[in-house]
């Protein structure tokens, strides 16, 4: 057993043992409240450059399989596209790793997969205490160290503090595909959608494909000409990592899509991008929302959905607030029932809308799956009115 330590930016040190690869990793320490779905969490590109602290006390029971990953392979060769098992988190901190895997789909254990992919982790620490620190003081820079990377606490703290902050981090391009690819529906395609990959999860194009949509996934740096060439019925803005205040290219692209009056749907990072395209500001949250049990209120209907979320930045605004944009009147459509954080914006025309959460439910509840149907309905109305052939 190899000793390991988690060092937080405020100087607190938590001592445990290695979990996964041995070495050093740096990132922003955040916590996830999900009790299930750790494979989907670890492979979510939105967690790029973050050390995830699991609040659930036991992790790894169902092992690791070849089906539940959410990475699309991102930048790499064509063979890597669809490699859903790539782990994006910078590090992983757990309390009690399971000693035996028990699931018929498992191909290996979680710890073995972390080691295989070089993900440095730590086990045996009181994660409840770590979470309390992050809730009280906010997400902060951190590091996990084991083996030859260990040194005295002051040296490790200096390494932690030498890394850049998540505020101001431009990361979408680091997780996006470097070439376009197509996800075909199982039957004849009813519509064509361009999905801008800011860190897209595998299940998102799959959810659209189930509704008869052919999805062309384009890189984060794609220009409007590349979108227009495909003559899409709609455009989708994906989830992704980093500070939305740095995503000027994505915002400019979104404004071109809105000006062309193409139906648009965004989630998570895409919600922040659409909000910025509307002229709204963004800010870094104290500790963010990360979990699969977060209640969101639809302001118009009063309906509450339980949602999956992973974000540390949010849009400025108040529940039900209406405001002018260059593309028509808009409003704040959804807010978090826990703290009032903006969880969605939309044009009053219904032509563009977005939510801060993950309706693809990987992992998570299915309360928000109707949003994909809403997007399809907008495209159907376009076709019925002859807006698009």
mmCIF file of C-alpha atoms in Angstrom:
data_model
loop_
_atom_site.group_PDB
_atom_site.id
_atom_site.type_symbol
_atom_site.label_atom_id
_atom_site.label_comp_id
_atom_site.label_asym_id
_atom_site.label_seq_id
_atom_site.Cartn_x
_atom_site.Cartn_y
_atom_site.Cartn_z
ATOM 1 C CA UNK A 1 0.000 0.000 0.000
ATOM 2 C CA UNK A 2 1.405 3.394 -1.045
ATOM 3 C CA UNK A 3 0.708 6.549 0.955
ATOM 4 C CA UNK A 4 -1.086 9.411 -0.789
ATOM 5 C CA UNK A 5 -2.136 12.930 0.186
ATOM 6 C CA UNK A 6 -4.749 15.395 -1.022
ATOM 7 C CA UNK A 7 -3.554 18.968 -0.585
ATOM 8 C CA UNK A 8 -5.978 21.875 -0.862
ATOM 9 C CA UNK A 9 -5.089 25.428 -1.794
ATOM 10 C CA UNK A 10 -6.022 26.668 1.703
ATOM 11 C CA UNK A 11 -3.284 24.461 3.193
ATOM 12 C CA UNK A 12 -5.394 21.582 4.488
ATOM 13 C CA UNK A 13 -3.909 18.121 3.939
ATOM 14 C CA UNK A 14 -5.769 14.799 3.903
ATOM 15 C CA UNK A 15 -3.750 11.592 4.156
ATOM 16 C CA UNK A 16 -4.776 8.255 2.706
ATOM 17 C CA UNK A 17 -3.515 5.655 0.247
ATOM 18 C CA UNK A 18 -3.064 5.564 -3.513
ATOM 19 C CA UNK A 19 -6.091 4.749 -5.648
ATOM 20 C CA UNK A 20 -5.432 4.163 -9.314
ATOM 21 C CA UNK A 21 -2.147 5.468 -10.697
ATOM 22 C CA UNK A 22 0.722 6.557 -8.459
ATOM 23 C CA UNK A 23 2.207 9.999 -9.054
ATOM 24 C CA UNK A 24 1.012 13.609 -9.082
ATOM 25 C CA UNK A 25 -2.030 15.379 -10.438
ATOM 26 C CA UNK A 26 -3.211 18.968 -10.149
ATOM 27 C CA UNK A 27 -6.664 20.408 -10.686
ATOM 28 C CA UNK A 28 -9.629 22.149 -9.128
ATOM 29 C CA UNK A 29 -11.119 20.191 -6.221
ATOM 30 C CA UNK A 30 -14.898 19.796 -6.612
ATOM 31 C CA UNK A 31 -17.440 17.390 -5.146
ATOM 32 C CA UNK A 32 -20.136 15.277 -6.799
ATOM 33 C CA UNK A 33 -23.187 14.205 -4.793
ATOM 34 C CA UNK A 34 -24.233 11.345 -7.112
ATOM 35 C CA UNK A 35 -24.476 7.958 -5.411
ATOM 36 C CA UNK A 36 -24.397 6.121 -8.755
ATOM 37 C CA UNK A 37 -22.991 6.721 -12.229
ATOM 38 C CA UNK A 38 -19.329 7.182 -11.358
ATOM 39 C CA UNK A 39 -18.237 5.869 -14.774
ATOM 40 C CA UNK A 40 -20.330 8.492 -16.562
ATOM 41 C CA UNK A 41 -18.928 11.150 -14.223
ATOM 42 C CA UNK A 42 -15.295 10.201 -14.753
ATOM 43 C CA UNK A 43 -15.647 10.142 -18.557
ATOM 44 C CA UNK A 44 -17.589 13.425 -18.798
ATOM 45 C CA UNK A 45 -15.355 15.964 -20.625
ATOM 46 C CA UNK A 46 -16.918 18.734 -18.504
ATOM 47 C CA UNK A 47 -14.751 17.479 -15.604
ATOM 48 C CA UNK A 48 -11.514 18.173 -17.492
ATOM 49 C CA UNK A 49 -8.852 19.553 -15.103
ATOM 50 C CA UNK A 50 -10.895 18.818 -11.988
ATOM 51 C CA UNK A 51 -10.195 16.519 -9.039
ATOM 52 C CA UNK A 52 -13.553 14.978 -8.162
ATOM 53 C CA UNK A 53 -14.354 14.164 -4.541
ATOM 54 C CA UNK A 54 -17.108 11.537 -4.279
ATOM 55 C CA UNK A 55 -19.598 12.201 -1.489
ATOM 56 C CA UNK A 56 -20.947 8.641 -1.605
ATOM 57 C CA UNK A 57 -18.911 6.641 0.944
ATOM 58 C CA UNK A 58 -18.416 3.527 -1.182
ATOM 59 C CA UNK A 59 -17.331 3.684 -4.807
ATOM 60 C CA UNK A 60 -16.565 0.993 -7.385
ATOM 61 C CA UNK A 61 -19.180 -1.666 -6.619
ATOM 62 C CA UNK A 62 -20.181 -2.214 -10.246
ATOM 63 C CA UNK A 63 -16.665 -2.042 -11.635
ATOM 64 C CA UNK A 64 -15.960 -0.663 -15.100
ATOM 65 C CA UNK A 65 -17.558 -1.702 -18.386
ATOM 66 C CA UNK A 66 -17.271 -0.974 -22.107
ATOM 67 C CA UNK A 67 -20.713 0.612 -22.466
ATOM 68 C CA UNK A 68 -21.346 3.389 -19.950
ATOM 69 C CA UNK A 69 -18.580 5.865 -20.764
ATOM 70 C CA UNK A 70 -19.548 9.341 -21.988
ATOM 71 C CA UNK A 71 -16.369 10.497 -23.721
ATOM 72 C CA UNK A 72 -16.529 10.685 -27.506
ATOM 73 C CA UNK A 73 -12.790 10.106 -27.878
ATOM 74 C CA UNK A 74 -12.329 13.828 -28.526
ATOM 75 C CA UNK A 75 -9.231 15.076 -30.290
ATOM 76 C CA UNK A 76 -7.498 12.139 -31.914
ATOM 77 C CA UNK A 77 -7.645 9.675 -34.758
ATOM 78 C CA UNK A 78 -10.831 8.433 -36.389
ATOM 79 C CA UNK A 79 -10.413 5.190 -34.469
ATOM 80 C CA UNK A 80 -10.754 7.132 -31.215
ATOM 81 C CA UNK A 81 -14.073 8.699 -32.126
ATOM 82 C CA UNK A 82 -16.624 6.754 -30.123
ATOM 83 C CA UNK A 83 -14.043 5.611 -27.536
ATOM 84 C CA UNK A 84 -16.406 6.369 -24.694
ATOM 85 C CA UNK A 85 -14.091 5.059 -21.989
ATOM 86 C CA UNK A 86 -11.574 7.922 -21.892
ATOM 87 C CA UNK A 87 -11.403 9.379 -18.376
ATOM 88 C CA UNK A 88 -11.319 13.189 -18.289
ATOM 89 C CA UNK A 89 -11.114 13.971 -14.576
ATOM 90 C CA UNK A 90 -7.707 15.109 -13.352
ATOM 91 C CA UNK A 91 -7.958 12.994 -10.202
ATOM 92 C CA UNK A 92 -10.368 11.082 -8.003
ATOM 93 C CA UNK A 93 -10.808 11.092 -4.207
ATOM 94 C CA UNK A 94 -12.937 8.461 -2.472
ATOM 95 C CA UNK A 95 -13.486 7.198 1.034
ATOM 96 C CA UNK A 96 -14.049 3.447 0.794
ATOM 97 C CA UNK A 97 -13.306 1.700 -2.522
ATOM 98 C CA UNK A 98 -15.144 -1.566 -2.911
ATOM 99 C CA UNK A 99 -12.957 -4.645 -2.547
ATOM 100 C CA UNK A 100 -14.983 -6.805 -4.930
ATOM 101 C CA UNK A 101 -16.706 -5.939 -8.202
ATOM 102 C CA UNK A 102 -20.253 -7.273 -8.572
ATOM 103 C CA UNK A 103 -21.900 -6.615 -11.941
ATOM 104 C CA UNK A 104 -22.411 -8.873 -14.936
ATOM 105 C CA UNK A 105 -21.331 -6.155 -17.388
ATOM 106 C CA UNK A 106 -18.055 -5.324 -15.655
ATOM 107 C CA UNK A 107 -14.890 -5.921 -17.660
ATOM 108 C CA UNK A 108 -12.468 -4.703 -14.985
ATOM 109 C CA UNK A 109 -12.422 -2.887 -11.668
ATOM 110 C CA UNK A 110 -12.593 0.900 -11.328
ATOM 111 C CA UNK A 111 -9.201 1.014 -9.621
ATOM 112 C CA UNK A 112 -7.551 -1.025 -12.387
ATOM 113 C CA UNK A 113 -9.050 1.283 -15.037
ATOM 114 C CA UNK A 114 -7.836 4.388 -13.208
ATOM 115 C CA UNK A 115 -4.373 2.862 -13.085
ATOM 116 C CA UNK A 116 -4.487 1.833 -16.761
ATOM 117 C CA UNK A 117 -5.375 5.352 -17.839
ATOM 118 C CA UNK A 118 -2.871 7.024 -15.518
ATOM 119 C CA UNK A 119 -5.439 8.776 -13.310
ATOM 120 C CA UNK A 120 -3.912 9.572 -9.917
ATOM 121 C CA UNK A 121 -6.358 9.132 -7.050
ATOM 122 C CA UNK A 122 -6.576 8.809 -3.293
ATOM 123 C CA UNK A 123 -8.681 6.555 -1.036
ATOM 124 C CA UNK A 124 -9.241 6.201 2.677
ATOM 125 C CA UNK A 125 -9.830 9.885 3.466
ATOM 126 C CA UNK A 126 -12.867 11.374 5.186
ATOM 127 C CA UNK A 127 -14.544 12.784 2.097
ATOM 128 C CA UNK A 128 -17.351 14.262 4.222
ATOM 129 C CA UNK A 129 -14.836 16.587 5.820
ATOM 130 C CA UNK A 130 -13.371 17.515 2.433
ATOM 131 C CA UNK A 131 -16.841 18.334 1.128
ATOM 132 C CA UNK A 132 -17.587 20.533 4.125
ATOM 133 C CA UNK A 133 -14.391 22.465 3.446
ATOM 134 C CA UNK A 134 -15.324 22.969 -0.207
ATOM 135 C CA UNK A 135 -18.866 24.030 0.709
ATOM 136 C CA UNK A 136 -17.599 26.519 3.304
ATOM 137 C CA UNK A 137 -14.646 27.913 1.359
ATOM 138 C CA UNK A 138 -15.549 27.107 -2.236
ATOM 139 C CA UNK A 139 -13.967 24.921 -4.901
ATOM 140 C CA UNK A 140 -10.233 25.483 -4.919
ATOM 141 C CA UNK A 141 -6.988 24.415 -6.522
ATOM 142 C CA UNK A 142 -5.713 21.090 -5.231
ATOM 143 C CA UNK A 143 -3.340 18.215 -5.874
ATOM 144 C CA UNK A 144 -3.096 14.484 -5.203
ATOM 145 C CA UNK A 145 0.396 13.119 -4.607
ATOM 146 C CA UNK A 146 1.742 9.611 -4.043
ATOM 147 C CA UNK A 147 4.923 7.595 -4.520
ATOM 148 C CA UNK A 148 7.921 9.569 -5.756
ATOM 149 C CA UNK A 149 5.786 12.723 -6.051
ATOM 150 C CA UNK A 150 5.492 12.994 -2.259
ATOM 151 C CA UNK A 151 7.403 15.781 -0.498
ATOM 152 C CA UNK A 152 6.969 17.902 2.616
ATOM 153 C CA UNK A 153 3.630 19.669 2.945
ATOM 154 C CA UNK A 154 4.985 23.128 2.161
ATOM 155 C CA UNK A 155 6.492 21.920 -1.121
ATOM 156 C CA UNK A 156 3.270 20.192 -2.137
ATOM 157 C CA UNK A 157 1.232 23.284 -1.269
ATOM 158 C CA UNK A 158 3.540 25.398 -3.430
ATOM 159 C CA UNK A 159 2.918 23.057 -6.366
ATOM 160 C CA UNK A 160 -0.842 23.307 -5.827
ATOM 161 C CA UNK A 161 -0.767 27.100 -5.726
ATOM 162 C CA UNK A 162 1.428 27.334 -8.830
ATOM 163 C CA UNK A 163 -1.315 26.017 -11.128
ATOM 164 C CA UNK A 164 -3.743 28.367 -12.896
ATOM 165 C CA UNK A 165 -7.252 28.950 -11.572
ATOM 166 C CA UNK A 166 -10.340 27.555 -13.276
ATOM 167 C CA UNK A 167 -11.552 31.147 -13.591
ATOM 168 C CA UNK A 168 -10.289 32.342 -16.961
ATOM 169 C CA UNK A 169 -9.573 28.791 -18.191
ATOM 170 C CA UNK A 170 -10.329 28.221 -21.892
ATOM 171 C CA UNK A 171 -10.751 24.440 -22.057
ATOM 172 C CA UNK A 172 -13.452 23.553 -24.590
ATOM 173 C CA UNK A 173 -10.935 23.273 -27.416
ATOM 174 C CA UNK A 174 -8.904 20.770 -25.382
ATOM 175 C CA UNK A 175 -11.763 18.271 -25.168
ATOM 176 C CA UNK A 176 -13.509 18.860 -28.501
ATOM 177 C CA UNK A 177 -13.180 16.561 -31.491
ATOM 178 C CA UNK A 178 -10.673 17.797 -34.074
ATOM 179 C CA UNK A 179 -12.818 16.615 -37.009
ATOM 180 C CA UNK A 180 -16.495 16.363 -37.764
ATOM 181 C CA UNK A 181 -18.371 13.067 -37.609
ATOM 182 C CA UNK A 182 -21.925 11.890 -38.162
ATOM 183 C CA UNK A 183 -24.237 10.029 -35.795
ATOM 184 C CA UNK A 184 -26.996 8.434 -37.864
ATOM 185 C CA UNK A 185 -30.511 7.678 -36.602
ATOM 186 C CA UNK A 186 -31.639 4.052 -36.588
ATOM 187 C CA UNK A 187 -34.279 4.723 -39.258
ATOM 188 C CA UNK A 188 -34.673 7.268 -42.031
ATOM 189 C CA UNK A 189 -33.501 10.702 -40.870
ATOM 190 C CA UNK A 190 -36.324 13.159 -40.262
ATOM 191 C CA UNK A 191 -34.094 16.138 -39.465
ATOM 192 C CA UNK A 192 -30.456 17.196 -39.570
ATOM 193 C CA UNK A 193 -28.833 18.883 -36.582
ATOM 194 C CA UNK A 194 -25.336 20.305 -36.200
ATOM 195 C CA UNK A 195 -23.962 19.748 -32.699
ATOM 196 C CA UNK A 196 -21.088 22.018 -31.712
ATOM 197 C CA UNK A 197 -18.764 19.871 -29.593
ATOM 198 C CA UNK A 198 -17.671 21.923 -26.590
ATOM 199 C CA UNK A 199 -17.205 18.688 -24.624
ATOM 200 C CA UNK A 200 -20.192 16.662 -25.781
ATOM 201 C CA UNK A 201 -21.230 13.430 -24.066
ATOM 202 C CA UNK A 202 -21.907 10.258 -26.041
ATOM 203 C CA UNK A 203 -25.539 9.947 -25.005
ATOM 204 C CA UNK A 204 -26.550 13.370 -26.342
ATOM 205 C CA UNK A 205 -26.345 12.562 -30.085
ATOM 206 C CA UNK A 206 -27.863 9.175 -29.226
ATOM 207 C CA UNK A 207 -30.919 10.864 -27.678
ATOM 208 C CA UNK A 208 -31.379 12.949 -30.814
ATOM 209 C CA UNK A 209 -30.826 9.942 -33.082
ATOM 210 C CA UNK A 210 -33.594 8.074 -31.238
ATOM 211 C CA UNK A 211 -35.911 10.849 -32.412
ATOM 212 C CA UNK A 212 -34.959 10.477 -36.069
ATOM 213 C CA UNK A 213 -32.284 13.173 -36.107
ATOM 214 C CA UNK A 214 -29.015 12.839 -38.046
ATOM 215 C CA UNK A 215 -26.384 14.606 -35.922
ATOM 216 C CA UNK A 216 -23.292 16.175 -37.484
ATOM 217 C CA UNK A 217 -20.854 16.792 -34.616
ATOM 218 C CA UNK A 218 -18.445 19.635 -35.427
ATOM 219 C CA UNK A 219 -15.346 20.865 -33.553
ATOM 220 C CA UNK A 220 -15.584 23.739 -31.099
ATOM 221 C CA UNK A 221 -13.692 26.015 -33.501
ATOM 222 C CA UNK A 222 -16.054 25.380 -36.438
ATOM 223 C CA UNK A 223 -17.195 28.483 -38.282
ATOM 224 C CA UNK A 224 -20.683 29.384 -39.394
ATOM 225 C CA UNK A 225 -19.835 28.485 -42.999
ATOM 226 C CA UNK A 226 -19.268 24.859 -41.943
ATOM 227 C CA UNK A 227 -22.689 24.819 -40.292
ATOM 228 C CA UNK A 228 -24.476 26.510 -43.195
ATOM 229 C CA UNK A 229 -22.942 24.053 -45.662
ATOM 230 C CA UNK A 230 -24.800 21.201 -43.942
ATOM 231 C CA UNK A 231 -28.144 23.060 -44.172
ATOM 232 C CA UNK A 232 -29.250 21.916 -40.725
ATOM 233 C CA UNK A 233 -32.769 22.042 -39.368
ATOM 234 C CA UNK A 234 -31.310 22.977 -35.986
ATOM 235 C CA UNK A 235 -28.099 23.628 -34.048
ATOM 236 C CA UNK A 236 -27.154 22.131 -30.684
ATOM 237 C CA UNK A 237 -24.630 23.601 -28.204
ATOM 238 C CA UNK A 238 -23.126 20.946 -25.924
ATOM 239 C CA UNK A 239 -21.831 20.809 -22.389
ATOM 240 C CA UNK A 240 -18.133 21.423 -21.765
ATOM 241 C CA UNK A 241 -15.447 22.575 -19.316
ATOM 242 C CA UNK A 242 -13.906 25.899 -18.435
ATOM 243 C CA UNK A 243 -14.905 29.509 -17.989
ATOM 244 C CA UNK A 244 -17.639 30.654 -20.409
ATOM 245 C CA UNK A 245 -16.192 34.162 -20.285
ATOM 246 C CA UNK A 246 -13.315 32.862 -22.443
ATOM 247 C CA UNK A 247 -15.546 31.315 -25.134
ATOM 248 C CA UNK A 248 -15.781 34.342 -27.422
ATOM 249 C CA UNK A 249 -15.623 32.259 -30.614
ATOM 250 C CA UNK A 250 -18.511 30.042 -29.522
ATOM 251 C CA UNK A 251 -20.541 33.110 -28.560
ATOM 252 C CA UNK A 252 -19.876 34.753 -31.939
ATOM 253 C CA UNK A 253 -20.869 31.526 -33.716
ATOM 254 C CA UNK A 254 -24.077 31.340 -31.687
ATOM 255 C CA UNK A 255 -24.955 34.902 -32.607
ATOM 256 C CA UNK A 256 -24.562 34.013 -36.288
ATOM 257 C CA UNK A 257 -26.862 31.015 -35.839
ATOM 258 C CA UNK A 258 -29.450 33.200 -34.099
ATOM 259 C CA UNK A 259 -29.187 35.857 -36.806
ATOM 260 C CA UNK A 260 -29.835 33.159 -39.416
ATOM 261 C CA UNK A 261 -32.971 32.160 -37.453
ATOM 262 C CA UNK A 262 -31.945 28.501 -37.166
ATOM 263 C CA UNK A 263 -33.600 26.722 -34.207
ATOM 264 C CA UNK A 264 -31.098 26.322 -31.382
ATOM 265 C CA UNK A 265 -30.926 24.164 -28.248
ATOM 266 C CA UNK A 266 -28.106 24.270 -25.687
ATOM 267 C CA UNK A 267 -27.251 22.470 -22.451
ATOM 268 C CA UNK A 268 -24.835 23.179 -19.586
ATOM 269 C CA UNK A 269 -21.887 25.122 -21.088
ATOM 270 C CA UNK A 270 -24.156 25.694 -24.096
ATOM 271 C CA UNK A 271 -26.633 27.449 -21.779
ATOM 272 C CA UNK A 272 -23.928 29.856 -20.702
ATOM 273 C CA UNK A 273 -22.889 30.417 -24.324
ATOM 274 C CA UNK A 274 -26.464 31.206 -25.399
ATOM 275 C CA UNK A 275 -26.864 33.506 -22.409
ATOM 276 C CA UNK A 276 -23.702 35.387 -23.366
ATOM 277 C CA UNK A 277 -24.954 35.609 -26.962
ATOM 278 C CA UNK A 278 -28.072 37.259 -25.489
ATOM 279 C CA UNK A 279 -25.813 39.764 -23.716
ATOM 280 C CA UNK A 280 -25.921 38.245 -20.224
ATOM 281 C CA UNK A 281 -22.908 37.977 -17.946
ATOM 282 C CA UNK A 282 -21.521 34.885 -16.211
ATOM 283 C CA UNK A 283 -19.826 34.327 -12.862
ATOM 284 C CA UNK A 284 -17.938 31.596 -11.012
ATOM 285 C CA UNK A 285 -20.060 29.878 -8.381
ATOM 286 C CA UNK A 286 -18.767 29.191 -4.885
ATOM 287 C CA UNK A 287 -18.799 25.410 -5.275
ATOM 288 C CA UNK A 288 -21.123 24.746 -8.209
ATOM 289 C CA UNK A 289 -23.713 22.058 -8.833
ATOM 290 C CA UNK A 290 -22.481 18.505 -9.441
ATOM 291 C CA UNK A 291 -24.800 15.563 -8.942
ATOM 292 C CA UNK A 292 -27.893 13.796 -10.272
ATOM 293 C CA UNK A 293 -30.542 14.926 -7.786
ATOM 294 C CA UNK A 294 -30.732 18.703 -8.253
ATOM 295 C CA UNK A 295 -34.254 20.217 -8.428
ATOM 296 C CA UNK A 296 -34.990 22.757 -11.172
ATOM 297 C CA UNK A 297 -38.119 24.907 -11.407
ATOM 298 C CA UNK A 298 -39.721 25.701 -14.771
ATOM 299 C CA UNK A 299 -40.823 29.270 -14.096
ATOM 300 C CA UNK A 300 -43.683 29.217 -16.628
ATOM 301 C CA UNK A 301 -45.346 26.000 -15.454
ATOM 302 C CA UNK A 302 -44.188 25.658 -11.857
ATOM 303 C CA UNK A 303 -43.096 22.101 -12.610
ATOM 304 C CA UNK A 304 -39.982 20.814 -10.826
ATOM 305 C CA UNK A 305 -37.622 18.368 -12.532
ATOM 306 C CA UNK A 306 -34.885 16.406 -10.794
ATOM 307 C CA UNK A 307 -31.789 16.880 -12.920
ATOM 308 C CA UNK A 308 -28.184 15.859 -13.494
ATOM 309 C CA UNK A 309 -25.737 18.765 -13.346
ATOM 310 C CA UNK A 310 -22.042 19.532 -13.568
ATOM 311 C CA UNK A 311 -21.130 23.204 -13.624
ATOM 312 C CA UNK A 312 -19.076 25.699 -11.658
ATOM 313 C CA UNK A 313 -20.140 28.807 -13.595
ATOM 314 C CA UNK A 314 -23.600 30.291 -14.081
ATOM 315 C CA UNK A 315 -25.538 33.022 -15.870
ATOM 316 C CA UNK A 316 -26.580 36.203 -14.134
ATOM 317 C CA UNK A 317 -30.325 36.743 -13.782
ATOM 318 C CA UNK A 318 -33.496 36.231 -11.759
ATOM 319 C CA UNK A 319 -36.397 33.804 -12.073
ATOM 320 C CA UNK A 320 -38.826 34.862 -14.803
ATOM 321 C CA UNK A 321 -36.813 37.963 -15.682
ATOM 322 C CA UNK A 322 -37.476 39.219 -19.219
ATOM 323 C CA UNK A 323 -34.935 41.198 -21.210
ATOM 324 C CA UNK A 324 -34.203 42.462 -24.704
ATOM 325 C CA UNK A 325 -31.650 40.858 -27.008
ATOM 326 C CA UNK A 326 -30.498 41.524 -30.569
ATOM 327 C CA UNK A 327 -32.686 38.576 -31.585
ATOM 328 C CA UNK A 328 -35.926 39.434 -29.809
ATOM 329 C CA UNK A 329 -37.292 39.384 -26.312
ATOM 330 C CA UNK A 330 -35.932 36.676 -23.990
ATOM 331 C CA UNK A 331 -36.408 35.457 -20.440
ATOM 332 C CA UNK A 332 -34.921 33.383 -17.652
ATOM 333 C CA UNK A 333 -36.972 30.190 -18.010
ATOM 334 C CA UNK A 334 -35.617 27.895 -15.270
ATOM 335 C CA UNK A 335 -33.982 28.323 -11.866
ATOM 336 C CA UNK A 336 -32.532 25.965 -9.278
ATOM 337 C CA UNK A 337 -35.039 25.299 -6.496
ATOM 338 C CA UNK A 338 -32.202 25.066 -3.971
ATOM 339 C CA UNK A 339 -30.476 28.413 -4.472
ATOM 340 C CA UNK A 340 -32.139 30.366 -7.300
ATOM 341 C CA UNK A 341 -29.270 29.909 -9.771
ATOM 342 C CA UNK A 342 -30.296 30.514 -13.393
ATOM 343 C CA UNK A 343 -30.913 27.117 -15.012
ATOM 344 C CA UNK A 344 -32.299 28.126 -18.403
ATOM 345 C CA UNK A 345 -32.900 30.969 -20.863
ATOM 346 C CA UNK A 346 -35.033 31.201 -23.992
ATOM 347 C CA UNK A 347 -36.302 33.524 -26.673
ATOM 348 C CA UNK A 348 -39.988 34.264 -26.180
ATOM 349 C CA UNK A 349 -40.450 33.175 -29.790
ATOM 350 C CA UNK A 350 -39.333 29.673 -28.779
ATOM 351 C CA UNK A 351 -36.727 29.608 -31.565
ATOM 352 C CA UNK A 352 -33.784 29.248 -29.171
ATOM 353 C CA UNK A 353 -33.647 27.805 -25.664
ATOM 354 C CA UNK A 354 -31.140 26.246 -23.301
ATOM 355 C CA UNK A 355 -30.843 24.672 -19.863
ATOM 356 C CA UNK A 356 -27.984 24.452 -17.415
ATOM 357 C CA UNK A 357 -28.509 20.763 -16.679
ATOM 358 C CA UNK A 358 -28.045 17.457 -18.564
ATOM 359 C CA UNK A 359 -31.283 16.122 -20.127
ATOM 360 C CA UNK A 360 -29.388 13.197 -21.691
ATOM 361 C CA UNK A 361 -29.409 11.620 -18.203
ATOM 362 C CA UNK A 362 -25.995 10.003 -18.312
ATOM 363 C CA UNK A 363 -25.919 9.408 -15.441
ATOM 364 C CA UNK A 364 -29.064 10.765 -13.878
ATOM 365 C CA UNK A 365 -32.860 10.965 -13.909
ATOM 366 C CA UNK A 366 -34.981 11.204 -17.056
ATOM 367 C CA UNK A 367 -37.215 14.098 -15.987
ATOM 368 C CA UNK A 368 -35.741 16.450 -18.600
ATOM 369 C CA UNK A 369 -35.732 14.147 -21.644
ATOM 370 C CA UNK A 370 -38.774 16.028 -22.969
ATOM 371 C CA UNK A 371 -36.461 18.882 -23.968
ATOM 372 C CA UNK A 372 -35.208 16.824 -26.918
ATOM 373 C CA UNK A 373 -38.839 16.412 -27.991
ATOM 374 C CA UNK A 374 -39.329 20.156 -27.651
ATOM 375 C CA UNK A 375 -36.355 20.766 -29.940
ATOM 376 C CA UNK A 376 -37.785 18.347 -32.507
ATOM 377 C CA UNK A 377 -41.154 20.099 -32.269
ATOM 378 C CA UNK A 378 -39.555 23.441 -33.158
ATOM 379 C CA UNK A 379 -37.962 21.850 -36.220
ATOM 380 C CA UNK A 380 -41.271 20.202 -37.140
ATOM 381 C CA UNK A 381 -43.037 23.564 -36.970
ATOM 382 C CA UNK A 382 -40.382 25.060 -39.235
ATOM 383 C CA UNK A 383 -40.983 22.374 -41.810
ATOM 384 C CA UNK A 384 -44.751 22.672 -41.559
ATOM 385 C CA UNK A 385 -44.553 26.412 -42.188
ATOM 386 C CA UNK A 386 -42.064 26.004 -45.011
ATOM 387 C CA UNK A 387 -39.293 27.828 -43.155
ATOM 388 C CA UNK A 388 -36.958 24.963 -44.045
ATOM 389 C CA UNK A 389 -37.489 22.226 -46.589
#
